[in-house]
mmCIF file of C-alpha atoms and ligand atoms in Angstrom:
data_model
loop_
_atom_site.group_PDB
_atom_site.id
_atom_site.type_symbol
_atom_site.label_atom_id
_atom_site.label_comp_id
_atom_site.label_asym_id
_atom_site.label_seq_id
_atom_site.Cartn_x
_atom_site.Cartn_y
_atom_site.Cartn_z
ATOM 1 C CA UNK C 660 15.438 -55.320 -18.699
ATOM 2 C CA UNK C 661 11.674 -55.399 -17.367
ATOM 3 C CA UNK C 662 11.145 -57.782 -14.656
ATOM 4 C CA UNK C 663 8.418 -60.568 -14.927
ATOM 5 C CA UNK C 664 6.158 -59.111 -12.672
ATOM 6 C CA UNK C 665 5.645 -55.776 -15.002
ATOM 7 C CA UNK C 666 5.490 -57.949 -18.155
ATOM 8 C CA UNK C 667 3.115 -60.143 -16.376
ATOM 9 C CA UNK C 668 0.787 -56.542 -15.825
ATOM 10 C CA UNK C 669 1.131 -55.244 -18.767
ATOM 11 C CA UNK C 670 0.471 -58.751 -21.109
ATOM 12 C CA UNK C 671 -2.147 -61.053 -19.140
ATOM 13 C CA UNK C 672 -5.576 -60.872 -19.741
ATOM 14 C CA UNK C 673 -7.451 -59.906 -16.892
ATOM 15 C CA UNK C 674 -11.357 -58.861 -15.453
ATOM 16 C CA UNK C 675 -12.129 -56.287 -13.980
ATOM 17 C CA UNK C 676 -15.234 -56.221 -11.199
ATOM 18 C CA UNK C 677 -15.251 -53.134 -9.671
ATOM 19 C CA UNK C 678 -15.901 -50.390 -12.001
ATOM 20 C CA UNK C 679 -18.336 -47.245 -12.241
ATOM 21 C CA UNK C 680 -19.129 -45.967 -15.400
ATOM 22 C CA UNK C 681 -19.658 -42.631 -14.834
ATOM 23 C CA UNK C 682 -16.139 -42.870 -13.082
ATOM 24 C CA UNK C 683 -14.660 -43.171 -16.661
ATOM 25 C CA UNK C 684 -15.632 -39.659 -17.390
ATOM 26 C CA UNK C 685 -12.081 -37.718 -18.349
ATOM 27 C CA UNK C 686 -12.189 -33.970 -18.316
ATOM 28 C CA UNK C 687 -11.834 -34.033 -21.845
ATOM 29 C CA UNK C 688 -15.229 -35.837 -22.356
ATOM 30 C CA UNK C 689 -16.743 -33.734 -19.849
ATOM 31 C CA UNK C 690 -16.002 -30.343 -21.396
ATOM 32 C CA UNK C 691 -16.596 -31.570 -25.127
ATOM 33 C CA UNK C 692 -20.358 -33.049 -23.939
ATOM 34 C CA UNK C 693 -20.794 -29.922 -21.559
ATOM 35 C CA UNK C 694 -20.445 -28.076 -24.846
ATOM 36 C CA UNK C 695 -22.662 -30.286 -26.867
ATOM 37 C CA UNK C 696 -25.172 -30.077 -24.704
ATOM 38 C CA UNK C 697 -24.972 -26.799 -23.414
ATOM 39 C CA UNK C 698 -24.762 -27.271 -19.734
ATOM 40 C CA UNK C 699 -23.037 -25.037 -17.479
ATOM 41 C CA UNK C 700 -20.009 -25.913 -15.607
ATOM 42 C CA UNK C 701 -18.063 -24.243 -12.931
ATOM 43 C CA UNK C 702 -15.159 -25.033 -15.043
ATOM 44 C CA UNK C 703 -13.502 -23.451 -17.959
ATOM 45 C CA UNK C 704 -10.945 -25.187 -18.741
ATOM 46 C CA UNK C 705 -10.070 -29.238 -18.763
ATOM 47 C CA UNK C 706 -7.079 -27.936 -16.034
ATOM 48 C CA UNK C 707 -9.643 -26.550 -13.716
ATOM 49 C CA UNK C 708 -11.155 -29.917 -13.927
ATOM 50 C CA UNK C 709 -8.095 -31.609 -13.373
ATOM 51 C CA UNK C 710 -6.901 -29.055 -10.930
ATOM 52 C CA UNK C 711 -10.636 -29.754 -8.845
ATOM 53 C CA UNK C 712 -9.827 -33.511 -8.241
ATOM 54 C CA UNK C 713 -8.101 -33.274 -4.722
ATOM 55 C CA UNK C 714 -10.604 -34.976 -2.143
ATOM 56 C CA UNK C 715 -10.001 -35.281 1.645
ATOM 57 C CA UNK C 716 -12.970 -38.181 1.781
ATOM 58 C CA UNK C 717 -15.417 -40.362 -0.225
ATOM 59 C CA UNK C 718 -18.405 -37.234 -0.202
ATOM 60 C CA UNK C 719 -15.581 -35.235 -1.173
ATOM 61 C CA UNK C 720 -15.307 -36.926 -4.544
ATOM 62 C CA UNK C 721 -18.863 -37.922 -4.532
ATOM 63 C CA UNK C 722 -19.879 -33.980 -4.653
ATOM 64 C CA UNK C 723 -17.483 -33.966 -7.920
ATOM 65 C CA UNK C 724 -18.827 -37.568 -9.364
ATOM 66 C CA UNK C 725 -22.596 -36.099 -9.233
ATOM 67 C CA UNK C 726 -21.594 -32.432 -10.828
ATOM 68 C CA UNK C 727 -19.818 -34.564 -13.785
ATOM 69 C CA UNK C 728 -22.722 -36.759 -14.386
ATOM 70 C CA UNK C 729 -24.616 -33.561 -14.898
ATOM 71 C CA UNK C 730 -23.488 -33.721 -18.920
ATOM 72 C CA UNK C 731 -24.617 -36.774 -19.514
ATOM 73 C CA UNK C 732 -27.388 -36.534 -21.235
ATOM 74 C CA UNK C 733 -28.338 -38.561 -24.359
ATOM 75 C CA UNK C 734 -28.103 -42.235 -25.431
ATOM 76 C CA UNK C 735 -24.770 -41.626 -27.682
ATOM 77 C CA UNK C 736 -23.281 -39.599 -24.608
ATOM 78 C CA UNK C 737 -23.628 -43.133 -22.811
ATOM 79 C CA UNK C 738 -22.130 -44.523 -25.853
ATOM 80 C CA UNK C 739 -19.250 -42.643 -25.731
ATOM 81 C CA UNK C 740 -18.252 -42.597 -22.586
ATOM 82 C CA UNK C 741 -18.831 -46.474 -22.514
ATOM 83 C CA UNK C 742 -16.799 -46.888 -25.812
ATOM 84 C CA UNK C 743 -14.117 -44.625 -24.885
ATOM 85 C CA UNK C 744 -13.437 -46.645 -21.100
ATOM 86 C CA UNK C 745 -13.765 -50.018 -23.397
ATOM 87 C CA UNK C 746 -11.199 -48.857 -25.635
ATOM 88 C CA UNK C 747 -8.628 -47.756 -23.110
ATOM 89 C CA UNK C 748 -8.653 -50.832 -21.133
ATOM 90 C CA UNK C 749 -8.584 -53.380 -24.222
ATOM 91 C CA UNK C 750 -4.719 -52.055 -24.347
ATOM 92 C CA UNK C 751 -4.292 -53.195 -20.487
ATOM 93 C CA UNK C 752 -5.603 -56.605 -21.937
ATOM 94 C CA UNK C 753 -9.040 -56.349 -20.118
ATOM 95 C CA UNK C 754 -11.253 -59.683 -21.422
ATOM 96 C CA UNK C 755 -14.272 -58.890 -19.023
ATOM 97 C CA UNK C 756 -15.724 -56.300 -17.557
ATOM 98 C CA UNK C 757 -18.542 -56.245 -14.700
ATOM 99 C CA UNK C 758 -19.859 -52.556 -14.736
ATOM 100 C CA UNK C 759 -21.512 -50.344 -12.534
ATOM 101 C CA UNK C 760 -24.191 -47.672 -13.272
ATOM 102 C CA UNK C 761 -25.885 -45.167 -11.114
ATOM 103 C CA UNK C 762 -29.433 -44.622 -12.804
ATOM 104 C CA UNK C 763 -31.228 -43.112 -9.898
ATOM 105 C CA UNK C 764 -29.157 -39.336 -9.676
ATOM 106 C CA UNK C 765 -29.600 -39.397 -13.877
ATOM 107 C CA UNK C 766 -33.882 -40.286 -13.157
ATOM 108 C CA UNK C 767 -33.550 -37.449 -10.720
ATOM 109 C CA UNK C 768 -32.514 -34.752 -13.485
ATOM 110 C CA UNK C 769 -34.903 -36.353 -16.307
ATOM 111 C CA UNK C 770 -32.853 -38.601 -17.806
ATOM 112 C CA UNK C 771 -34.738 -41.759 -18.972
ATOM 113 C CA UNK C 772 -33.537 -45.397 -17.657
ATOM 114 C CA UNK C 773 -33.492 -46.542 -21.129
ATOM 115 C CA UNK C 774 -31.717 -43.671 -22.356
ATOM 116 C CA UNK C 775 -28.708 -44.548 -19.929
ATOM 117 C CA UNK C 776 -28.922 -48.245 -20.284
ATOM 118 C CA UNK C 777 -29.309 -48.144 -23.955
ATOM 119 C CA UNK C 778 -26.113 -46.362 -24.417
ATOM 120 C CA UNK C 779 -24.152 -48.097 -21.881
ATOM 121 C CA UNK C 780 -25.255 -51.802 -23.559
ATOM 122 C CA UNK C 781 -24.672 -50.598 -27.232
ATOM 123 C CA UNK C 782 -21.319 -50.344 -26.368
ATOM 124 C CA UNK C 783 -20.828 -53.212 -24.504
ATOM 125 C CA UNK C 784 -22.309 -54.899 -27.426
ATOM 126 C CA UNK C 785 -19.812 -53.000 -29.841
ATOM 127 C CA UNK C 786 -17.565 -54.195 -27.081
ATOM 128 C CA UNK C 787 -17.883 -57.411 -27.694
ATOM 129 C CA UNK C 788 -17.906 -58.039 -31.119
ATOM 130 C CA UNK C 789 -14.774 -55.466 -31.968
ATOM 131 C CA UNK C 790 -12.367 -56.615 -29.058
ATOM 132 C CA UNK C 791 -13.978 -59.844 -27.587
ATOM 133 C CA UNK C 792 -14.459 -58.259 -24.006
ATOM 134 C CA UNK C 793 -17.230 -59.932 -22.364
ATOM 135 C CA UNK C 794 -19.436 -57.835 -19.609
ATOM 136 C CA UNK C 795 -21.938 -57.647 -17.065
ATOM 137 C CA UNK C 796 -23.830 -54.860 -16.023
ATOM 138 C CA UNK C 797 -24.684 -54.483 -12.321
ATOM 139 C CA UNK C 798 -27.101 -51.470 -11.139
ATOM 140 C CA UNK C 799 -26.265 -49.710 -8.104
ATOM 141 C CA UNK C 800 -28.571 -47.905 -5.611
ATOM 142 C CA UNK C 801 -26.969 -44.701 -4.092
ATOM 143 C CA UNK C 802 -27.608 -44.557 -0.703
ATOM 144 C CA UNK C 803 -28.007 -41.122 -0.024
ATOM 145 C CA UNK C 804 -31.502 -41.550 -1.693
ATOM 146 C CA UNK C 805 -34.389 -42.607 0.159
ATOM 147 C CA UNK C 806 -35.294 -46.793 -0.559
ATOM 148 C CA UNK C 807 -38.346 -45.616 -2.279
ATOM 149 C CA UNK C 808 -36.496 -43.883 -5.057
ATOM 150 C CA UNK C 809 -34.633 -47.521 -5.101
ATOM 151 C CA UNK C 810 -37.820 -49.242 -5.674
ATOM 152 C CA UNK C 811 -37.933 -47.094 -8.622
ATOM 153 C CA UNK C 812 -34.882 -47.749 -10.249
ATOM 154 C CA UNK C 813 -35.061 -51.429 -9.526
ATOM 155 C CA UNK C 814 -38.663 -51.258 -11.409
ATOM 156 C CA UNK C 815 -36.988 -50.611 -14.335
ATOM 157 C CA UNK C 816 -34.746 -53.077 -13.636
ATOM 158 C CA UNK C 817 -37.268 -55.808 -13.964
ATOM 159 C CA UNK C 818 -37.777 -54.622 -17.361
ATOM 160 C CA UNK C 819 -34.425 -55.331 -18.562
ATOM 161 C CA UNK C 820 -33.298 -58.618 -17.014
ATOM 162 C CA UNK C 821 -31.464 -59.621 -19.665
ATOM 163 C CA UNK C 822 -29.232 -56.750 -19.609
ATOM 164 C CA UNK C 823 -28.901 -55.843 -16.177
ATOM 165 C CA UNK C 824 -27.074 -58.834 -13.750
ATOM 166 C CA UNK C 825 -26.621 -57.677 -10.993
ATOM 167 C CA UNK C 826 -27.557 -55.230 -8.077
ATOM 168 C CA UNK C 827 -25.293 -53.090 -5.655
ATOM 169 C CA UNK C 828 -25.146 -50.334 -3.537
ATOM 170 C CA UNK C 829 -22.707 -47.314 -3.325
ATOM 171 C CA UNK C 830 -22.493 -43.588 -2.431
ATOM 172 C CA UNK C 831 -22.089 -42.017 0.881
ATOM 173 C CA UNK C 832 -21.389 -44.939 3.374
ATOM 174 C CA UNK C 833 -20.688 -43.290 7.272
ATOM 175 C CA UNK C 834 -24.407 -43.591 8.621
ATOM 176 C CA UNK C 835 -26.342 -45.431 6.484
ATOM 177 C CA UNK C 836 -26.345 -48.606 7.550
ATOM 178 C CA UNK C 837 -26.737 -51.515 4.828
ATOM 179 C CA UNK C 838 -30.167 -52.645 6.927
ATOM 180 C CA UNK C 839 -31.616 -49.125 5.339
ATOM 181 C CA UNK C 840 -31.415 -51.432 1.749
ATOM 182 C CA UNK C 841 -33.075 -54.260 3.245
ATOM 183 C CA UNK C 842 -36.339 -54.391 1.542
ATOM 184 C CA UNK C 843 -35.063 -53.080 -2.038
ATOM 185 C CA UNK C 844 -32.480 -55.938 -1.955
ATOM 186 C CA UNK C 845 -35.167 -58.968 -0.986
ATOM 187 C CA UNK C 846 -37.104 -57.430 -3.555
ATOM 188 C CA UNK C 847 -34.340 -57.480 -6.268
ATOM 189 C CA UNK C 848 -33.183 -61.157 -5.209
ATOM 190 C CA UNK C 849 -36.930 -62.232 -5.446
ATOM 191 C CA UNK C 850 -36.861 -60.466 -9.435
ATOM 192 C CA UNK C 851 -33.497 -62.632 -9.659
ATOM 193 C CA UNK C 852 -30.713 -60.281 -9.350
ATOM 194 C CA UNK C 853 -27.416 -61.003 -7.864
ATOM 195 C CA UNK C 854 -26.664 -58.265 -4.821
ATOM 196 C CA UNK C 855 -22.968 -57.030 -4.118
ATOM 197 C CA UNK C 856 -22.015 -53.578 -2.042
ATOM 198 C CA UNK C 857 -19.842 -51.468 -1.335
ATOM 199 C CA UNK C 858 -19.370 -51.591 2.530
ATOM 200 C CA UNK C 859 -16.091 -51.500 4.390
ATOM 201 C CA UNK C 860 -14.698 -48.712 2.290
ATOM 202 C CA UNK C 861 -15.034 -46.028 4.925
ATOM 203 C CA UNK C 862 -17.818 -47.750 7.143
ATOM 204 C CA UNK C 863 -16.761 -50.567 9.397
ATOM 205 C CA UNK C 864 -16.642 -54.840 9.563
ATOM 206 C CA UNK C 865 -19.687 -54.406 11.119
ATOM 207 C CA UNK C 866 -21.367 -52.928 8.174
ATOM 208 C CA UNK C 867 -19.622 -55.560 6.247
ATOM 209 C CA UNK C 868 -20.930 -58.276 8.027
ATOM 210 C CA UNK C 869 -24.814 -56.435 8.485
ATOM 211 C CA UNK C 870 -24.446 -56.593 4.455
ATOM 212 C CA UNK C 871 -23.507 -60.268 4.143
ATOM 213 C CA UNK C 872 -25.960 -61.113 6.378
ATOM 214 C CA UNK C 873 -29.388 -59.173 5.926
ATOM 215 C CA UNK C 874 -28.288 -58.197 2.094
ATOM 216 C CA UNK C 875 -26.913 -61.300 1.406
ATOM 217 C CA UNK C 876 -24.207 -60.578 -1.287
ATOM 218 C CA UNK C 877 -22.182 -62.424 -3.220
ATOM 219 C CA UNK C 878 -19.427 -60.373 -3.217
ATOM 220 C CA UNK C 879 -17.770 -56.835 -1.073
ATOM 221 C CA UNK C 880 -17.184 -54.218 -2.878
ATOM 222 C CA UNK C 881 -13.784 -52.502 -1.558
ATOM 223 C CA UNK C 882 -13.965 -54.295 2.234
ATOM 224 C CA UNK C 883 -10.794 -52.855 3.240
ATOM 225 C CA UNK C 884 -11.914 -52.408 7.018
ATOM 226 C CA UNK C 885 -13.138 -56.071 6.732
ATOM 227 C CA UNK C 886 -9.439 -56.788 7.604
ATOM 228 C CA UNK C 887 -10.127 -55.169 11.389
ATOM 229 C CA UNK C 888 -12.139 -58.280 12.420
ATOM 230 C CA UNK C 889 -10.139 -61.725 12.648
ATOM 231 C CA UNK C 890 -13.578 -64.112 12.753
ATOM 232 C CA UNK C 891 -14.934 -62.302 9.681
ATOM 233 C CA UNK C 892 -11.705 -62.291 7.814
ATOM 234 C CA UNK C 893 -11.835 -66.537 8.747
ATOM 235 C CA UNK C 894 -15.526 -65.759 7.325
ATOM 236 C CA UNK C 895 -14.859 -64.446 4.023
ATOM 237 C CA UNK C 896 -11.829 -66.757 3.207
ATOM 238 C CA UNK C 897 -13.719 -69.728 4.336
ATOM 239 C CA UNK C 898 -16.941 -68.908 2.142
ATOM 240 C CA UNK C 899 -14.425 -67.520 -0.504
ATOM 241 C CA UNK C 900 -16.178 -64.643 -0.755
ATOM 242 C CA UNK C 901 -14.978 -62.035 -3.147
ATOM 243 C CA UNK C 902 -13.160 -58.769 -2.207
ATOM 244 C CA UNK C 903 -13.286 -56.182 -4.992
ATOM 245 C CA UNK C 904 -10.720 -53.923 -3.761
ATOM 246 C CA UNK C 905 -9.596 -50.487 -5.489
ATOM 247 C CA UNK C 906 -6.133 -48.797 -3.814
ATOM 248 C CA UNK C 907 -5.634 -46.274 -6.133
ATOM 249 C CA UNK C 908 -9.359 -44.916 -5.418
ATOM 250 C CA UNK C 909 -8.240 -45.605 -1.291
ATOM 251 C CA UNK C 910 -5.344 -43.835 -1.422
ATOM 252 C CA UNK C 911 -6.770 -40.604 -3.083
ATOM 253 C CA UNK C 912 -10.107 -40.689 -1.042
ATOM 254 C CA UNK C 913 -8.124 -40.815 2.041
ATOM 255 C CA UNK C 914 -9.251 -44.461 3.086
ATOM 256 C CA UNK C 915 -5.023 -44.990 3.388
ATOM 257 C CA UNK C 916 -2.503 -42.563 3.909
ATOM 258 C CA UNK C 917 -0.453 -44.204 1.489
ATOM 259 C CA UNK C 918 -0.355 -46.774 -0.776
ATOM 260 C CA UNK C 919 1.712 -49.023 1.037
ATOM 261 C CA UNK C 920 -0.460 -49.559 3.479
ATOM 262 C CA UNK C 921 -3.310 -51.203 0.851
ATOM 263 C CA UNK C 922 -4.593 -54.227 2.508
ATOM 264 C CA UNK C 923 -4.546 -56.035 -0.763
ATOM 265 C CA UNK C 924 -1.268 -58.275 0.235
ATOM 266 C CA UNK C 925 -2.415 -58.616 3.745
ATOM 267 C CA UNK C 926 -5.750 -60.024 2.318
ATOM 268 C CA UNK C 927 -3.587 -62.626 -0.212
ATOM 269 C CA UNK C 928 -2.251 -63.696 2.749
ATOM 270 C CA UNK C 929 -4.899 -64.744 4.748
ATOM 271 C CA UNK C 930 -6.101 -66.509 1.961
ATOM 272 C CA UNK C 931 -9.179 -64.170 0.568
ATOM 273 C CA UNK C 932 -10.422 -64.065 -2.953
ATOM 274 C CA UNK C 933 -9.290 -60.666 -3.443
ATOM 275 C CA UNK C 934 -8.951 -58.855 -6.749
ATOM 276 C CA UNK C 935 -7.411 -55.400 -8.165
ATOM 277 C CA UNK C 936 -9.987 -52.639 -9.694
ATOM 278 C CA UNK C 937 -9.721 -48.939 -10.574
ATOM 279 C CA UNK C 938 -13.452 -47.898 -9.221
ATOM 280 C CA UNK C 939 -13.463 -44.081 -10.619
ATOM 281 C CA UNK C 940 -10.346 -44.362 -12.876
ATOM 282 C CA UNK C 941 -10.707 -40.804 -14.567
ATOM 283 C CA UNK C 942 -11.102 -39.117 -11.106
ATOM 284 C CA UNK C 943 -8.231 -40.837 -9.603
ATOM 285 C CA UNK C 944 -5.459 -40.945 -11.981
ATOM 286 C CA UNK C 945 -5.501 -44.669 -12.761
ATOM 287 C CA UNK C 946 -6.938 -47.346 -15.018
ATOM 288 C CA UNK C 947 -6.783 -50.952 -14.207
ATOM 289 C CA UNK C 948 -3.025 -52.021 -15.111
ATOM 290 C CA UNK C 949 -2.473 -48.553 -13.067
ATOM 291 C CA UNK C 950 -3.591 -50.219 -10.245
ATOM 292 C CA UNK C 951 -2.273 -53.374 -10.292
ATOM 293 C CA UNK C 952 1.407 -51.499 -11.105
ATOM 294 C CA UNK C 953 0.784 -48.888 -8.147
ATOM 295 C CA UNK C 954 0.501 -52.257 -5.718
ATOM 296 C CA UNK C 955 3.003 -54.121 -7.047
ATOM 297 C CA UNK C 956 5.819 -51.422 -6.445
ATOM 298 C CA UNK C 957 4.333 -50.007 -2.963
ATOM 299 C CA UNK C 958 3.618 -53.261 -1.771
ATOM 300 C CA UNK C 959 6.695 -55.372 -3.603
ATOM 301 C CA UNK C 960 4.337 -57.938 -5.036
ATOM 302 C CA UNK C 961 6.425 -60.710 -6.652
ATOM 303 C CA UNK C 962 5.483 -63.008 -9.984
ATOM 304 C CA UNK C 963 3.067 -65.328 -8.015
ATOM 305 C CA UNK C 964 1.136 -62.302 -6.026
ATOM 306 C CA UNK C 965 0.555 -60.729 -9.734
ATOM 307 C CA UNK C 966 -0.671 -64.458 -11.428
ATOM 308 C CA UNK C 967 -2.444 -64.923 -8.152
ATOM 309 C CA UNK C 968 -4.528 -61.452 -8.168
ATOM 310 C CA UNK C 969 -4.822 -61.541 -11.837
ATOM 311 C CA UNK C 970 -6.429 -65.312 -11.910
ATOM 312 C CA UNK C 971 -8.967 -63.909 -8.351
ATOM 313 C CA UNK C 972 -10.177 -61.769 -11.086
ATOM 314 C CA UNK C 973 -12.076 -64.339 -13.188
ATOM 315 C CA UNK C 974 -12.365 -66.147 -10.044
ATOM 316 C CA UNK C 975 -14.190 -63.899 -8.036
ATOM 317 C CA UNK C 976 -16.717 -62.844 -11.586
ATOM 318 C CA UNK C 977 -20.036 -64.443 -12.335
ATOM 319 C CA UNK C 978 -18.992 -65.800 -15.241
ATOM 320 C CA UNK C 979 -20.050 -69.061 -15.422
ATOM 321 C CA UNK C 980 -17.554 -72.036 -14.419
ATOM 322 C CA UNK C 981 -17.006 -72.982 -18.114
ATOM 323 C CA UNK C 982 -16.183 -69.026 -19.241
ATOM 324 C CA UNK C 983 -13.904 -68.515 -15.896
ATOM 325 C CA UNK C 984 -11.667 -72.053 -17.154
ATOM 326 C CA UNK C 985 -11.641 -70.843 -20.864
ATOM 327 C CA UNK C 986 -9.746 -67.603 -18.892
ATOM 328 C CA UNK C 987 -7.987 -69.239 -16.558
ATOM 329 C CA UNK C 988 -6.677 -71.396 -19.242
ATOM 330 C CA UNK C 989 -5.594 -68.122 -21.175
ATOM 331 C CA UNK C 990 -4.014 -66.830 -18.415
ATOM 332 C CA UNK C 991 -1.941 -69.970 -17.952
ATOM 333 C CA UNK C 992 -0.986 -69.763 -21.448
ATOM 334 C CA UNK C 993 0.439 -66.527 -21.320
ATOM 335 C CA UNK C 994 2.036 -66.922 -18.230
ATOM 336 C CA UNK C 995 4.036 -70.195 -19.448
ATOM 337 C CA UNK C 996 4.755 -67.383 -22.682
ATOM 338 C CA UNK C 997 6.406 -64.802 -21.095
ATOM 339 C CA UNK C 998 8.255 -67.068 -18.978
ATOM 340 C CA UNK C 999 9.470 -68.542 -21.330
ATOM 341 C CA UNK C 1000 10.447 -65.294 -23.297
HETATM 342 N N1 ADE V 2395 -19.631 -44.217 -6.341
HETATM 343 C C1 ADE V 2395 -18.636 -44.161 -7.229
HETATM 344 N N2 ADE V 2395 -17.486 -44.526 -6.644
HETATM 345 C C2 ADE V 2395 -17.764 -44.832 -5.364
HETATM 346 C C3 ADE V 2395 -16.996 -45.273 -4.257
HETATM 347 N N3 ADE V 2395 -15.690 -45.488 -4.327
HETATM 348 N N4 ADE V 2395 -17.624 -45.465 -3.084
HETATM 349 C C4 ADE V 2395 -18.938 -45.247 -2.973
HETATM 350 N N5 ADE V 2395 -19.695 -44.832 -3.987
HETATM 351 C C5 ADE V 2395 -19.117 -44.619 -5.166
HETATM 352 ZN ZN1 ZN V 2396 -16.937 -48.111 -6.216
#
């Protein structure tokens, strides 16, 4: 018989907040649109592919992330690969979605902003209507760009403000301090938009704190070195502050040496609002239930950790406070279900 724990995975409806698009790209995809559009890979076959995804650190992977991009390269190709990630995680009971996207490196090989965004929000839209999954689209700036090419990227921003929510920051973290974002993120608070970032995933709790408090986000993106400094961990649970953590991604871009030593129960424990996210799913072998099943075993989660993380994840979202009860409420439901079953 399955125990609660895995029914509670596999049947609640749950967000998820920590998610890059072009992360979603499976090998399959890749080599159909590589085709379609006629653009040279080093691969030949989707095994190669496969075969190539064995990183030893985050530029590792990145080097791999910015290659597969490379075939993106029309509106419907955004489409697709939108539809297709939307479609997979509907069957892991996904309700809402918060979504990265990387415009500047597709700007950089003369792909249109619109072109991206209009694909990724047609789907979303689709999205919506066909399975009820509510989204939010948050833009990130790569960091291994210069702030002026930022500037750009957020210009375009300002001309879709009902479509875009949100602003973040990712890419290569080790010495790039989150002060070299500074101006870009005053200027995209100013225009309205809420700022996350990824800090703490291989950089340190200094970085997360420099990003808190010159950046001023809302919420950390992975964090897991956060957990090094007591006063900011009494920080972020006292402000509540959102955690979007990802250990499947950790584990395979050497940020753990294993999965059991995530700090996702550690965090639960010290009372943050931490949540459960797949980051790059296709490159790392796991999708959001994935994730949540991965912890659960390595880190023996019981029936309260799983309602616990799964509820953080409308928690920690910006839905608004009526949208996160109506989920809540769901959740409740279905918990009181298959207890009952
Ligand atoms: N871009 C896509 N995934 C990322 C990650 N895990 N860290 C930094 N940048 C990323
Ligand atoms: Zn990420």
């Amino acid at each position: 018989m399955k125990n609660i724990a895995s029914s509670l995975i596999d049947l609640l409806p749950k967000a998820e907040l920590h998610l890059h698009i072009e992360g979603t790209l499976e090998p399959e995809m890749m080599m159909q649109l590589a085709k379609r559009n006629k653009v040279e890979l080093p691969y030949e076959t989707v095994e190669e592919v496969r075969q190539a995804y064995d990183f030893s650190c985050l530029q590792d992977f990145l080097d791999l992330y910015y290659l597969g991009m490379s075939v993106l390269i029309t509106e419907q190709d955004f489409f697709d690969l939108t539809w297709a990630y939307l479609q997979k995680v509907h069957r892991d009971r996904l309700t809402h979605v918060e979504m990265f996207f990387d415009p500047q490196p597709h700007m950089d090989r003369g792909i249109e902003f619109d072109v991206v965004l209009g694909g990724i929000t047609h789907a979303l839209e689709v999205g919506r209507k066909e399975f009820g999954i509510t989204s939010k689209l948050i833009m990130c700036f790569v960091r291994h760009l210069p702030e002026e090419h930022a500037f750009t990227a957020l210009d375009c921003a300002c001309n879709h403000k009902k479509e875009i929510f949100g602003v973040g920051m990712d890419s290569t973290e080790v010495g790039i301090p989150p002060r070299t974002f500074q101006r870009v993120f005053k200027a995209a608070v100013n225009q309205g938009f809420i700022p996350v970032a990824h800090v703490g995933e291989e950089g340190t709790a200094d970085d997360v704190k420099e990003a808190l408090d010159l950046l001023k986000i809302k919420r950390v993106d992975h964090g897991n070195h956060a957990l090094d400094d007591a006063k900011l961990v009494v920080r972020l649970s006292k402000d509540q502050t959102p955690l979007t953590m990802c250990p499947i991604s950790n584990w395979r871009l050497k940020v753990i040496d294993d999965l059991s030593q995530s700090p996702i129960k550690k965090a639960l424990d010290a009372g943050l609002l931490v949540t459960i996210n797949s980051d790059d799913p296709s490159y790392f072998g796991g999708y959001l239930n994935d994730n949540y099943r991965a912890v659960q075993q390595s880190l023996n989660l019981d029936e309260k950790d799983i309602i616990t993380l799964t509820k953080n994840s409308f928690k920690a979202s910006f839905l608004s406070d009526y949208e996160k009860q109506r989920q809540l409420d769901r959740v409740d439901s279905q918990v009181s279900r298959i207890q009952q079953s």
